[in-house]
Short mmCIF file of C-alpha atoms (C1' of nucleotides) in Angstrom, two decimals:
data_model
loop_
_atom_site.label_atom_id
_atom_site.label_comp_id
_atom_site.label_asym_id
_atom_site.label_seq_id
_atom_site.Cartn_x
_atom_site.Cartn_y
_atom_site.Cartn_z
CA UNK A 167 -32.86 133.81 34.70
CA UNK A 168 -34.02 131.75 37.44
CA UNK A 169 -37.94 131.74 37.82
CA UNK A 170 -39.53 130.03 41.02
CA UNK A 171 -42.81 128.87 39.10
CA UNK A 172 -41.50 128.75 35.84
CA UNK A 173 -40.43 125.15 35.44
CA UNK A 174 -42.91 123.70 37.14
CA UNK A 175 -45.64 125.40 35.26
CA UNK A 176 -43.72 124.46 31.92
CA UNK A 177 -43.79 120.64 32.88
CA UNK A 178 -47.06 120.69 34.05
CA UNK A 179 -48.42 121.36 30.56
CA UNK A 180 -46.15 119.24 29.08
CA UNK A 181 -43.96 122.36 27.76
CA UNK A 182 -40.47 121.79 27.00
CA UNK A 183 -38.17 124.33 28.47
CA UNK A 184 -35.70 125.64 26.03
CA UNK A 185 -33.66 128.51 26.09
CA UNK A 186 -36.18 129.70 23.24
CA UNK A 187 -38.78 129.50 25.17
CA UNK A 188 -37.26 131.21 28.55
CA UNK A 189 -36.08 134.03 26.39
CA UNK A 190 -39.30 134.37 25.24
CA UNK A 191 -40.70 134.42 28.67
CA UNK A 192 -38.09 136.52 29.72
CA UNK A 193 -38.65 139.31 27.21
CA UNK A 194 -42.22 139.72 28.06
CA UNK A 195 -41.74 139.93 31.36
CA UNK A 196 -38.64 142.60 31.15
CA UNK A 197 -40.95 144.54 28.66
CA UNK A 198 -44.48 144.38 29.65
CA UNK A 199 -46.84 145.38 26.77
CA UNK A 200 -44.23 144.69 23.76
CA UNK A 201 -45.66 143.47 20.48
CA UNK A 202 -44.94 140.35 19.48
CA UNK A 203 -43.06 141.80 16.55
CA UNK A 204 -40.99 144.40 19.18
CA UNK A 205 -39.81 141.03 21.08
CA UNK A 206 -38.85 139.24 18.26
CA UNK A 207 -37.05 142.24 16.89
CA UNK A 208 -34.95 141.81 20.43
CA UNK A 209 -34.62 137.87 20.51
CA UNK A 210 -33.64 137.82 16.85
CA UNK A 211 -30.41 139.48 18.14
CA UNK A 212 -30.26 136.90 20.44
CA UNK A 213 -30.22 134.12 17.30
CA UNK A 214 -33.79 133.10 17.75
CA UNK A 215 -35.79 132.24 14.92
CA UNK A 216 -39.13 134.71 13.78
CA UNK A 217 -40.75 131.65 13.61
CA UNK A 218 -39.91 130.50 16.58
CA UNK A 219 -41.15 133.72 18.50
CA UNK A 220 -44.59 133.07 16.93
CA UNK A 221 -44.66 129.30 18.05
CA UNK A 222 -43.37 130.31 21.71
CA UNK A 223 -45.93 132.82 21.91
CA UNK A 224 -48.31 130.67 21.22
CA UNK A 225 -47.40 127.68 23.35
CA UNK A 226 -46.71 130.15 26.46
CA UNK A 227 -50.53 131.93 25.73
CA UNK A 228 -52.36 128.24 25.73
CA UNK A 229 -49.69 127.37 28.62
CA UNK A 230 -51.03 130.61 30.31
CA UNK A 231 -47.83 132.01 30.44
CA UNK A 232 -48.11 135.27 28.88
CA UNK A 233 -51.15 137.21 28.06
CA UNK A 234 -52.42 138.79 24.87
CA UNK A 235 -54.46 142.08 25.27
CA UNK A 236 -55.47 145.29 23.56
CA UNK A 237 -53.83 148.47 23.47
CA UNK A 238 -54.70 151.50 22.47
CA UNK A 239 -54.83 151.78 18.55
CA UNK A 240 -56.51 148.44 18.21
CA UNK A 241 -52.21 146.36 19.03
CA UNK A 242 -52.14 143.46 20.41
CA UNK A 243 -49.60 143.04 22.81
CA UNK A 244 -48.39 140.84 25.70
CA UNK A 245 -46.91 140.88 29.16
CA UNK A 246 -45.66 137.67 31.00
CA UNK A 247 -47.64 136.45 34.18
CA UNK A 248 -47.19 133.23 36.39
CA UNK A 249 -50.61 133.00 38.00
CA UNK A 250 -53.68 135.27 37.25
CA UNK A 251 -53.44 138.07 35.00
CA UNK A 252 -54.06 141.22 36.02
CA UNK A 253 -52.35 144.46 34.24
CA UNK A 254 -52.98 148.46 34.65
CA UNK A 255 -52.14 150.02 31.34
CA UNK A 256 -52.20 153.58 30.49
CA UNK A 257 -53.97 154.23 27.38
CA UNK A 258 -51.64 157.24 25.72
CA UNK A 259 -48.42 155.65 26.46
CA UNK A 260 -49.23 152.06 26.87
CA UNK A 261 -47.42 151.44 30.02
CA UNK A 262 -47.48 148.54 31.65
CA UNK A 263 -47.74 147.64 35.01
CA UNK A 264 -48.38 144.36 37.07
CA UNK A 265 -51.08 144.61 39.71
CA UNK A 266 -50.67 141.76 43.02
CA UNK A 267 -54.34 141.23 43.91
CA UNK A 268 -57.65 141.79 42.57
CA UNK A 269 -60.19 140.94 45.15
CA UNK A 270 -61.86 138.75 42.86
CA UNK A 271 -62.18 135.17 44.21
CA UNK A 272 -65.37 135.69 45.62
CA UNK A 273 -66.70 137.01 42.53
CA UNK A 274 -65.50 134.10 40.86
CA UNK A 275 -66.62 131.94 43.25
CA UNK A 276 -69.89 133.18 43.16
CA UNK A 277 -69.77 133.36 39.36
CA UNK A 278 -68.89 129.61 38.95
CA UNK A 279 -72.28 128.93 40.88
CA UNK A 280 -74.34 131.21 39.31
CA UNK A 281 -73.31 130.45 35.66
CA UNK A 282 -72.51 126.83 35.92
CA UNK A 283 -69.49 127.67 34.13
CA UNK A 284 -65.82 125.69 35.65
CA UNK A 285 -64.37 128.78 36.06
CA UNK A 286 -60.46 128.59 35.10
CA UNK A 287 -58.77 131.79 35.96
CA UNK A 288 -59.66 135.65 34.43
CA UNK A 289 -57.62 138.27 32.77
CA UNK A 290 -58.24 141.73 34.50
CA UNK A 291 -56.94 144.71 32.61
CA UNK A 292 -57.39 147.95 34.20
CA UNK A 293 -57.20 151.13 31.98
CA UNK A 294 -56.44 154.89 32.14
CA UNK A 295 -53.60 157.37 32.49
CA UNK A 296 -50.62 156.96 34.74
CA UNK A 297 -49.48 159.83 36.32
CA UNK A 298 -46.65 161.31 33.77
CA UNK A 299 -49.61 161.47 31.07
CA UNK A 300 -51.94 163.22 32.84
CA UNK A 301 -49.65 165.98 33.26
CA UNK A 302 -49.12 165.90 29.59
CA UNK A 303 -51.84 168.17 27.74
CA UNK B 68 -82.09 148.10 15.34
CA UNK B 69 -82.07 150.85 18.01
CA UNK B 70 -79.63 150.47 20.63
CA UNK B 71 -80.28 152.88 23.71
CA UNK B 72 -76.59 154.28 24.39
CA UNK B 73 -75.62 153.68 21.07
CA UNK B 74 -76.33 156.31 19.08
CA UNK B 75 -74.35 158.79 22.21
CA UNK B 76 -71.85 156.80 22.53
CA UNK B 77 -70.52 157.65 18.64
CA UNK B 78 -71.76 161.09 19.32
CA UNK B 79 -69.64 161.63 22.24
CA UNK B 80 -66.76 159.96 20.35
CA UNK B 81 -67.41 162.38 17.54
CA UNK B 82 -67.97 159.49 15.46
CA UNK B 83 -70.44 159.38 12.62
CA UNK B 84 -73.47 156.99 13.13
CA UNK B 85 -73.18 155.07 9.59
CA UNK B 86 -75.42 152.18 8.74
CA UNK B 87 -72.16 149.99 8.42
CA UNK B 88 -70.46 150.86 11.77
CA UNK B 89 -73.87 150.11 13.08
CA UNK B 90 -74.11 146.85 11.37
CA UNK B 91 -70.49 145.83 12.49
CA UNK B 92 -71.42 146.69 16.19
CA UNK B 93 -74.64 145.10 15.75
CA UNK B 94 -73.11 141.92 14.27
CA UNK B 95 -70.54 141.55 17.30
CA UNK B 96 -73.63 142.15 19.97
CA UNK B 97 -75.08 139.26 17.95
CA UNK B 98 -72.40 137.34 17.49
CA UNK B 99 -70.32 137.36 20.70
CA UNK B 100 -66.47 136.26 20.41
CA UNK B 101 -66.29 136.18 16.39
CA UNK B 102 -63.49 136.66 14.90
CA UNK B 103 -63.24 139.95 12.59
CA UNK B 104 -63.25 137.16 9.48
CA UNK B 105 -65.91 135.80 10.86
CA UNK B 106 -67.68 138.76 10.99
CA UNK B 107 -66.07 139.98 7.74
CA UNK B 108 -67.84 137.32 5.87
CA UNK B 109 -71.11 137.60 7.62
CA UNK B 110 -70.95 141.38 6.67
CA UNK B 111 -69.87 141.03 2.80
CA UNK B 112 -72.78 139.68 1.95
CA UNK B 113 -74.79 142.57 3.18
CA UNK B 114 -72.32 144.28 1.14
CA UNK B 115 -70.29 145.68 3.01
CA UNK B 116 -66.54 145.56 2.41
CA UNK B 117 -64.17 144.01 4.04
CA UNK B 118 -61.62 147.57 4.45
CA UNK B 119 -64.93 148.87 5.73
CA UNK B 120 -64.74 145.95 8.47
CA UNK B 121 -61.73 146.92 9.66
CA UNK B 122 -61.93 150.92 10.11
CA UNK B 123 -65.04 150.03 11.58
CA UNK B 124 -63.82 147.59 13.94
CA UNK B 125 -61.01 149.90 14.75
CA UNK B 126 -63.07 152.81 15.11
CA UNK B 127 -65.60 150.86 17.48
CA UNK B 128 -62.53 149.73 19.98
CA UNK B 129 -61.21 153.28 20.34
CA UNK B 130 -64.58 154.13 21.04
CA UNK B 131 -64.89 151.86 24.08
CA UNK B 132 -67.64 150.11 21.81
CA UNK B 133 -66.49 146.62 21.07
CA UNK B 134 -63.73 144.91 23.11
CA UNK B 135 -61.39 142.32 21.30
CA UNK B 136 -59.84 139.45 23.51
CA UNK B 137 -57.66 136.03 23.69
CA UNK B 138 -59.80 133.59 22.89
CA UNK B 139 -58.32 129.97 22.84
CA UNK B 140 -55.80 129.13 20.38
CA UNK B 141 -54.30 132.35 20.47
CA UNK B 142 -57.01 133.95 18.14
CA UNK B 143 -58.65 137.73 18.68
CA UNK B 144 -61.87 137.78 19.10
CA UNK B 145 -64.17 140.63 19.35
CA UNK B 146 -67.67 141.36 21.20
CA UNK B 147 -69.80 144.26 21.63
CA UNK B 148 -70.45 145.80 24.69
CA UNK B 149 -71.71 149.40 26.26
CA UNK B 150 -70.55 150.62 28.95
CA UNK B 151 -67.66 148.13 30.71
CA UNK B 152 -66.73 144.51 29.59
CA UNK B 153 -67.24 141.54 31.48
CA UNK B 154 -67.30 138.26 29.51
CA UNK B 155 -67.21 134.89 30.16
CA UNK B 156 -65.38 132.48 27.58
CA UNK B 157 -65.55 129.04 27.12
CA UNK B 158 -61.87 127.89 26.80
CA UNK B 159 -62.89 124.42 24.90
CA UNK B 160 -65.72 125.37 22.23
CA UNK B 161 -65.39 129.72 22.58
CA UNK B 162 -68.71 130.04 23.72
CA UNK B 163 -68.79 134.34 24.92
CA UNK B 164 -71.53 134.98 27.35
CA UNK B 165 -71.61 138.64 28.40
CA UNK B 166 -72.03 139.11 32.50
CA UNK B 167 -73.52 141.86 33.72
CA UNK B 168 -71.59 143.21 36.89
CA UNK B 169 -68.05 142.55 38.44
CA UNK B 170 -68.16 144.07 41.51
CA UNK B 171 -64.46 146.00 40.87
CA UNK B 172 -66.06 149.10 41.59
CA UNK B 173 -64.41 149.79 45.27
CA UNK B 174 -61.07 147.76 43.89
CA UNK B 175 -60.83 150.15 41.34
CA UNK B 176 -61.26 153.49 43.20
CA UNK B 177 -58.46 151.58 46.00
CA UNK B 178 -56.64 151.29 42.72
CA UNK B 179 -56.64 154.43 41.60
CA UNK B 180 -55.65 155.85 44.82
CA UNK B 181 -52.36 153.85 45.37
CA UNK B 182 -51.58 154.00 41.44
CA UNK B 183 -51.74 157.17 40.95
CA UNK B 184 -53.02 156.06 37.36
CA UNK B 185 -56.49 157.82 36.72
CA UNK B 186 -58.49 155.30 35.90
CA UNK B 187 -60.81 154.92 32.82
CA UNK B 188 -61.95 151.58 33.02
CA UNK B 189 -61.83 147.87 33.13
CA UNK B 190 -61.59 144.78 30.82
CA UNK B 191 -62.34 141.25 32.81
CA UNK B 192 -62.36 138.12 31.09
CA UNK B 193 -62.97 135.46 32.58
CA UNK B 194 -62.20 132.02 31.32
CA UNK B 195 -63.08 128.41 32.19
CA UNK B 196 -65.22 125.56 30.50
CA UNK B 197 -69.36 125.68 29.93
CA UNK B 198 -72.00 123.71 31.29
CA UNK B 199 -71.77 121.29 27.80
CA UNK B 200 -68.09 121.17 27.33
CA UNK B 201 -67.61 119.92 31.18
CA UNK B 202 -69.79 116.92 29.69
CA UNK B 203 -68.04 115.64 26.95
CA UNK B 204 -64.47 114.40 27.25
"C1'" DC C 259 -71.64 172.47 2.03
"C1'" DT C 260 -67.70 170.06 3.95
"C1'" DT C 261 -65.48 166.59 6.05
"C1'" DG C 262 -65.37 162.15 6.75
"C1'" DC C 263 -66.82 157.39 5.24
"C1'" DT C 264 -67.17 153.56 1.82
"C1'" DG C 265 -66.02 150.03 -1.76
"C1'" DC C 266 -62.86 148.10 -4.68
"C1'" DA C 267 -58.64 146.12 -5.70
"C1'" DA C 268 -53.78 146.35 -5.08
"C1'" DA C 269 -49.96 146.72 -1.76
"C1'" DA C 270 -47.93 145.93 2.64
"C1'" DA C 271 -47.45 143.53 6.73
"C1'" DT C 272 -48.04 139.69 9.61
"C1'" DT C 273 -48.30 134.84 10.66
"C1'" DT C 274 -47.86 130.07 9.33
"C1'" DT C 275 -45.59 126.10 7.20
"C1'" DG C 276 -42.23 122.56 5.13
"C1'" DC C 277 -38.16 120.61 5.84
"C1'" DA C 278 -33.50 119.27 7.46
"C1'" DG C 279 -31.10 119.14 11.36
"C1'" DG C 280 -30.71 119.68 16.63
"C1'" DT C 281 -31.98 119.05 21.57
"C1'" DG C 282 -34.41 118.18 25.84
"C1'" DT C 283 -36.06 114.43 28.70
"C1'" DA D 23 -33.58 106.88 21.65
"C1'" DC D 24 -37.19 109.64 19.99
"C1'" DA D 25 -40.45 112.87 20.06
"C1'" DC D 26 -40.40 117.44 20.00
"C1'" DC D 27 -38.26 121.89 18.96
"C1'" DT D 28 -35.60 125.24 15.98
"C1'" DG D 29 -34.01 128.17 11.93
"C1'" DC D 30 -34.49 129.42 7.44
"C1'" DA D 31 -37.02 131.01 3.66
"C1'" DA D 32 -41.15 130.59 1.08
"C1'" DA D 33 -46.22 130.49 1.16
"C1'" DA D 34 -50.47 131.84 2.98
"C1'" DT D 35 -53.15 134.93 5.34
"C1'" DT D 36 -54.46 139.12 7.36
"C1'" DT D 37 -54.56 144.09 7.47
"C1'" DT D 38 -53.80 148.56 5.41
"C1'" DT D 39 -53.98 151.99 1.68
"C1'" DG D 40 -55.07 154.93 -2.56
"C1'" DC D 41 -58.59 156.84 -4.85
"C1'" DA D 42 -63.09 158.31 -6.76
"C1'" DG D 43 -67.63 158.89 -5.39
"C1'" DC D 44 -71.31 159.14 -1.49
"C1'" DA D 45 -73.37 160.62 2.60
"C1'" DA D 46 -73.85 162.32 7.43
"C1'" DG D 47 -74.18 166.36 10.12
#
DNA sequence: CTTGCTGCAAAAATTTTGCAGGTGT
DNA sequence: ACACCTGCAAAATTTTTGCAGCAAG
């Protein structure tokens, strides 16, 4: 699977890119919201390592590659991203679904002034009910 | 320690106002990004058990009352909040400061118009490095 | 009252680690 | 080359559960 960004954001942090680690990537991003235990159900199919899951998840999330966020029922789970982060789930089902823009820059902009903080990036995650479950009783 | 939309908020929830579910929300306003160990430990020695800890903590998220979150490392942290949550993490030492708006309000009702989700509300973490960690190297 | 909550300790599940090869750069 | 990554299985840690009594509404 050929990802513009991808490589580039894997060498900038000093990430190497094996096929572990693109599968990894991959599965997130072809099933937004998955556990980490659903993936590695899926990748261990594929020959790759539990352990290995758990270290790629991790190296991806400081490599801000994926994102970790709550469900409903208290999961964690994570979807792929290559730039900000910014995901409308629905709450009964726990669909996922990218969002493009946020409108946010000026708010961070403003934020990093007001706060003094060196503002990084943000995680937006938008929740409610898509439109199958709130036919649904 | 009387919290104004507190005691509602587990109303509305139908959830009953015990002292420890108050002292677990309590310690999270208190302590902002903790982990639940963290608070765990903190907790025990007012004696309150650690199961208790975690039904509370997973009563508390359903209820819209505590928000967990990626913190660096990979770890889930957890802070209080009332009505939405807007925090601002420190990606070097973890520091959580709270913010108080977001301006997402009009992005939100353009959202739910071309989503067709109904939306509920909105989780925005924003990340980045504090006045003290920008010092040192 | 009645239903739900708590504490304790044990059980289950998840996540990390050690080590002996591989593999990307 | 050589540092870093992987798979396996075991170890460590975290989270959930069963149950008897307590307590909130």
């Amino acid at each position: 699977m050929a990802v513009p960004g991808l490589e580039r954001r894997f060498r900038e942090r000093g990430l190497r890119r094996t096929p572990q680690r693109v599968a990894v990537w991959s599965d997130f991003a072809g099933h937004p919201g998955s556990t980490i235990r659903e993936a590695a159900a899926r990748l261990q199919r594929a020959g790759i390592g539990q352990a290995t899951v758990y270290r790629a998840v991790r190296a991806l999330e400081e490599a801000g590659l994926i994102v970790r966020f709550a469900a409903p029922h208290g999961e964690v789970r994570f979807a792929a991203v290559l730039d900000h982060a910014h995901l409308l789930v629905c709450e009964r089902c726990g669909h996922v679904e990218p969002l493009q823009e946020c409108g946010l820059h000026a708010y961070e902009a403003e934020l990093a002034r007001r706060s003094r903080f060196r503002v990084r990036g943000h995680t937006l995650i938008v929740y409610g009910l898509c439109p199958e479950c709130q036919e649904s009783p």
